[in-house]
Coordinates of C-alpha atoms in Angstrom, one line a residue:
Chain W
X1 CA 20.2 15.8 -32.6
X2 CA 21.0 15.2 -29.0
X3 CA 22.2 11.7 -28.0
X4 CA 24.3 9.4 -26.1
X5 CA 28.2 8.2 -27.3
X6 CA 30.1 5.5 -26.0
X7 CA 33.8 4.8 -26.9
X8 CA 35.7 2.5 -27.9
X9 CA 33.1 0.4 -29.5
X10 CA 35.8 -2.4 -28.7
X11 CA 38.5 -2.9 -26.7
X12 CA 40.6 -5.9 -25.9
X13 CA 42.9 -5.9 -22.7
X14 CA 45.0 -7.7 -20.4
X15 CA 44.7 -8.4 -17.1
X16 CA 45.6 -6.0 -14.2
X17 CA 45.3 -3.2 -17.2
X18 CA 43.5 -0.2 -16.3
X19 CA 40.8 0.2 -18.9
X20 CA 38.5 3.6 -19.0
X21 CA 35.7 3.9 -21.2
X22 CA 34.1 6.9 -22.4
X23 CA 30.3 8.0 -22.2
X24 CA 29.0 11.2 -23.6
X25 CA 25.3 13.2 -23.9
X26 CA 24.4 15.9 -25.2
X27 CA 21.2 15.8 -23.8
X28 CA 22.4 18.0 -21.3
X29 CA 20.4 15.1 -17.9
X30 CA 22.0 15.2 -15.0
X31 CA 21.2 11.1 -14.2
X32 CA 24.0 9.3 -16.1
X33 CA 24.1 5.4 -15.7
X34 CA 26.6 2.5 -16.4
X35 CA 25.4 -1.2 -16.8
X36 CA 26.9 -4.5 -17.8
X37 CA 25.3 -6.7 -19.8
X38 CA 26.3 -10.7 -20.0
X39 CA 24.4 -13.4 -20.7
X40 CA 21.9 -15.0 -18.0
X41 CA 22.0 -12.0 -16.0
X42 CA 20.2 -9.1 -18.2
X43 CA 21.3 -5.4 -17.4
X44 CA 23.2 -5.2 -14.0
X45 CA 24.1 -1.4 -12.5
X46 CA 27.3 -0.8 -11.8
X47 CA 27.5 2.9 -11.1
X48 CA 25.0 6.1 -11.8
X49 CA 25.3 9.9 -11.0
X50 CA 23.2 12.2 -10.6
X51 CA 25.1 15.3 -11.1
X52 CA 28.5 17.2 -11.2
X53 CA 30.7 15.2 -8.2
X54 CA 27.9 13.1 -7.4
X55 CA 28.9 9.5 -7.7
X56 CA 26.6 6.3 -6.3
X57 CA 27.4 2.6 -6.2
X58 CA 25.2 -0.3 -8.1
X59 CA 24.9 -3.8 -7.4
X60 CA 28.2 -4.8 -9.0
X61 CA 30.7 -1.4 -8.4
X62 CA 33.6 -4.2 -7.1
X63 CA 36.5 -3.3 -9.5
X64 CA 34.7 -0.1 -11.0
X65 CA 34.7 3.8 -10.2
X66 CA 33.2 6.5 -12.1
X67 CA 34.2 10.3 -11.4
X68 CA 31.5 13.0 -12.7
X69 CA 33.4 16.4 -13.6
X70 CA 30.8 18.0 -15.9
X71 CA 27.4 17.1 -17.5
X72 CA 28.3 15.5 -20.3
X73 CA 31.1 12.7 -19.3
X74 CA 30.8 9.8 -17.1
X75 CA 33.8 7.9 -18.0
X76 CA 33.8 4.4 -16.3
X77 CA 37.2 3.1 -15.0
X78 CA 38.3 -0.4 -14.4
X79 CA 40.6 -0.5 -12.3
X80 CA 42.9 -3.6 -12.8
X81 CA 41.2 -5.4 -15.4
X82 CA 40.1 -9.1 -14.5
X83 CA 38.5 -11.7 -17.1
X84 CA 35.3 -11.8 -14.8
X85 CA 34.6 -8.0 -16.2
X86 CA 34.7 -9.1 -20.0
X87 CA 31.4 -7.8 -21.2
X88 CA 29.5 -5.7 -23.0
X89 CA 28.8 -2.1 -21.4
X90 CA 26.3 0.3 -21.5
X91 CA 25.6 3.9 -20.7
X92 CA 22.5 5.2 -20.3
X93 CA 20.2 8.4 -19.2
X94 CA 16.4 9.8 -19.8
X95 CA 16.3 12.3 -22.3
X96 CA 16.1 16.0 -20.8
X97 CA 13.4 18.9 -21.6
X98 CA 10.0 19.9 -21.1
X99 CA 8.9 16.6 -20.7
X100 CA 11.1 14.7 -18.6
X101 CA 11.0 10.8 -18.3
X102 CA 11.9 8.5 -16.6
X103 CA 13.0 5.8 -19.3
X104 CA 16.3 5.8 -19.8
X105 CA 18.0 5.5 -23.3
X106 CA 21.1 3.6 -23.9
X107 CA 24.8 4.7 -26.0
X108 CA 25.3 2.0 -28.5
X109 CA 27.8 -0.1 -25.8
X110 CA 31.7 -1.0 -25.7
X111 CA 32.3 -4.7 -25.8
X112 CA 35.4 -5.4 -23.4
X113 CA 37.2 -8.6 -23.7
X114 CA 39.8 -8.6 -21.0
X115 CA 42.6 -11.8 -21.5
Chain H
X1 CA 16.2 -3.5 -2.3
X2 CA 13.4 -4.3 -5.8
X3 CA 13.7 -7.5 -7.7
X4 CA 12.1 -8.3 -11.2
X5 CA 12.1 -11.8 -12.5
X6 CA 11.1 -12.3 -15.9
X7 CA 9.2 -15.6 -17.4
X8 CA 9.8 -17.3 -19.7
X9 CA 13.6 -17.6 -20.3
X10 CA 13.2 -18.4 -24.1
X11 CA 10.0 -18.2 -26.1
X12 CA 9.4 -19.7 -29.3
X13 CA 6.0 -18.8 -31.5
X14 CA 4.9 -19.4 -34.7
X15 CA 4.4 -16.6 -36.9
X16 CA 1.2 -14.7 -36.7
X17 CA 0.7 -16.3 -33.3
X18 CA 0.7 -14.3 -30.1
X19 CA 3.4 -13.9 -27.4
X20 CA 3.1 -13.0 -23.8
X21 CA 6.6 -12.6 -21.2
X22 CA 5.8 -11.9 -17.7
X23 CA 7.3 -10.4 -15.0
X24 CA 7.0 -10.0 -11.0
X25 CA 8.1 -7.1 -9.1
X26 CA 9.1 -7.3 -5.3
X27 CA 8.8 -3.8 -4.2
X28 CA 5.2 -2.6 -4.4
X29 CA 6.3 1.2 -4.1
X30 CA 7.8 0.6 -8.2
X31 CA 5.9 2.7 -10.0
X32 CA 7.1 3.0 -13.5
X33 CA 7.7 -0.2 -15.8
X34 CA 9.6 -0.3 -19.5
X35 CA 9.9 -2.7 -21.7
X36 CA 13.0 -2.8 -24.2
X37 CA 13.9 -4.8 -27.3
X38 CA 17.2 -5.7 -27.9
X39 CA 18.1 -7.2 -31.5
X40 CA 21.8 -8.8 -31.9
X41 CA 24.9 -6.5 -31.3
X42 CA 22.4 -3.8 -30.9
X43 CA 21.5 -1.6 -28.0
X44 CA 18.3 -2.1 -26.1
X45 CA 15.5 0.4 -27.3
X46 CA 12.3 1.1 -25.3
X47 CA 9.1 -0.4 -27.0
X48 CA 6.5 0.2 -24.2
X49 CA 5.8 1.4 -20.9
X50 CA 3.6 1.9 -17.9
X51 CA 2.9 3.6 -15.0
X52 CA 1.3 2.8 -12.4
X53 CA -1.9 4.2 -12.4
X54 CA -2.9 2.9 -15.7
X55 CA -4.2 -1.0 -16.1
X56 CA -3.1 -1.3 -20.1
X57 CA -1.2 0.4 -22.4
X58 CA -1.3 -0.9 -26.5
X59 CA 0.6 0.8 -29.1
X60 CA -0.2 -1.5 -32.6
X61 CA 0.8 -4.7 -32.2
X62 CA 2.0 -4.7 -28.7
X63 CA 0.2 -4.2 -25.5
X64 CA 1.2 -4.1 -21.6
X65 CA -1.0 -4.8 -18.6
X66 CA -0.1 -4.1 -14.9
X67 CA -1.6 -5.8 -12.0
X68 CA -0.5 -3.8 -8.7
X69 CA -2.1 -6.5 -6.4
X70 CA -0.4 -9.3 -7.8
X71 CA 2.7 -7.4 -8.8
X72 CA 3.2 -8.5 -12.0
X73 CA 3.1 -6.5 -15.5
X74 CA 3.1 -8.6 -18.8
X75 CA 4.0 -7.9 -22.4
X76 CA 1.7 -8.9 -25.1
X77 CA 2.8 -9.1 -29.1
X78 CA 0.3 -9.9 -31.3
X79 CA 0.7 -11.2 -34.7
X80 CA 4.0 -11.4 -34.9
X81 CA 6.6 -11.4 -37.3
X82 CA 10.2 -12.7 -37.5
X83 CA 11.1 -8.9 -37.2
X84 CA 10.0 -9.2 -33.3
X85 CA 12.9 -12.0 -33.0
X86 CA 14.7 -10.5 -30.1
X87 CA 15.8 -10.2 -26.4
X88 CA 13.3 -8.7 -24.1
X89 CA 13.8 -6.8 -21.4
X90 CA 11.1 -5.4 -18.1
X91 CA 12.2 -3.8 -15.8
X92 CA 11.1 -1.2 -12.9
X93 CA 11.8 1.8 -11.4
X94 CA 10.7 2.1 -7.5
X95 CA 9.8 5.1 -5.8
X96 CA 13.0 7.2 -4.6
X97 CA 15.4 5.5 -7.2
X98 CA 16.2 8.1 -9.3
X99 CA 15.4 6.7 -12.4
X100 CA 17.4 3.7 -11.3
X101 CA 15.7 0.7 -13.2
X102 CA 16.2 -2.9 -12.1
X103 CA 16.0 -5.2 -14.8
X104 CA 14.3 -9.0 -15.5
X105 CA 17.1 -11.3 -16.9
X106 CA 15.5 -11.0 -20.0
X107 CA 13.2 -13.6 -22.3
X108 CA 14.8 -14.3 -26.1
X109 CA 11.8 -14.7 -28.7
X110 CA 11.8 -16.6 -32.0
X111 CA 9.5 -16.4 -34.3
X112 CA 9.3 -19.0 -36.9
X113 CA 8.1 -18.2 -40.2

């Protein structure tokens, strides 16, 4: 079955680390979407693409990039780690087909503790 | 840029009784609204959702209603169980987004058997 992968499932760090974690779909979508979850502030965006070397800002891309080299990766870099970017983070895209959608559907998410 | 804020914070029913979270929508161009449910350690999974040419939308024991005028779309569990304990999520996607959804901070239900 087609679906959405995220790796690791945890990761601890240090600060001023670079960190990358992994997204992968097999649902072939060309949207791909990275949020951060913590508690008070729901689902933020961080980054999204919407295609091979197509990369877009969120609300909260400060300390994040993303680079898009095929359809099936968006791996999401942090690029010095701080302790404000411990979290829990999420890929997501809409399933791809016949009938497309717009609801998204989320990897199981990487919690990052960053010390 | 849309914003969705989401009411209550924390919800608290007894079991069998119904629940209702509400949220308002800035950006009157939105056009597509989700619902997800996210249990503990788990990833958020869609339960419901509307567009914005329908009023209502039911599926069992949940149901969502849309009110373009006022901007506001509202989820509505009926009868629930301690199975519906869980962090709720709206959120909406506004025309010329790309999918992009903007999410309410979220409302956490207990229900109390």
């Amino acid at each position: 079955d087609a679906e959405i992968t995220q790796s690791p499932r945890h990761k601890i760090t240090e600060t001023g680390r670079q960190v990358t974690l992994a997204c992968h779909q097999t649902w072939n979508h060309n949207n791909m979407f990275w949020y951060r979850q913590d508690l008070g502030h729901g689902l933020r965006l961080i980054h999204y693409s919407y295609g091979v070397q197509d990369t877009n800002k969120g609300e909260v891309s400060d300390g994040y990039s993303v680079s898009r080299s095929n359809t099936e990766d968006l791996p999401l870099t942090l690029e010095s780690a701080a302790s404000s970017q411990t979290s829990v983070y999420f890929c997501a895209n809409p399933l791809a087909g016949p009938s497309p959608t717009d609801t998204q559907y989320f990897g199981p998410g990487t919690r990052l503790t960053v010390l | 840029g849309e914003n969705v804020e989401q009411h209550p914070s924390t919800l608290s029913v007894q079991e069998g009784d119904s629940a209702v979270i509400k949220c308002t929508y800035s950006d009157s161009a939105s056009n597509y609204f989700p619902w997800y449910k996210q249990e503990l350690g788990k990833r958020p999974q869609l339960i419901i959702d509307i567009r914005s040419n329908v009023g209502e939308k039911k599926d069992q024991r949940i149901a969502v209603t849309l009110n373009k005028t006022a901007k506001h779309f509202s989820l509505h569990i009926t009868e629930t169980q301690p199975e519906d304990s869980a962090v709720y999520f709206c959120a909406a996607i506004p025309v010329g987004y790309g999918n992009k959804l903007v999410f309410g901070a979220g409302t956490i239900l207990r229900v109390k058997s």
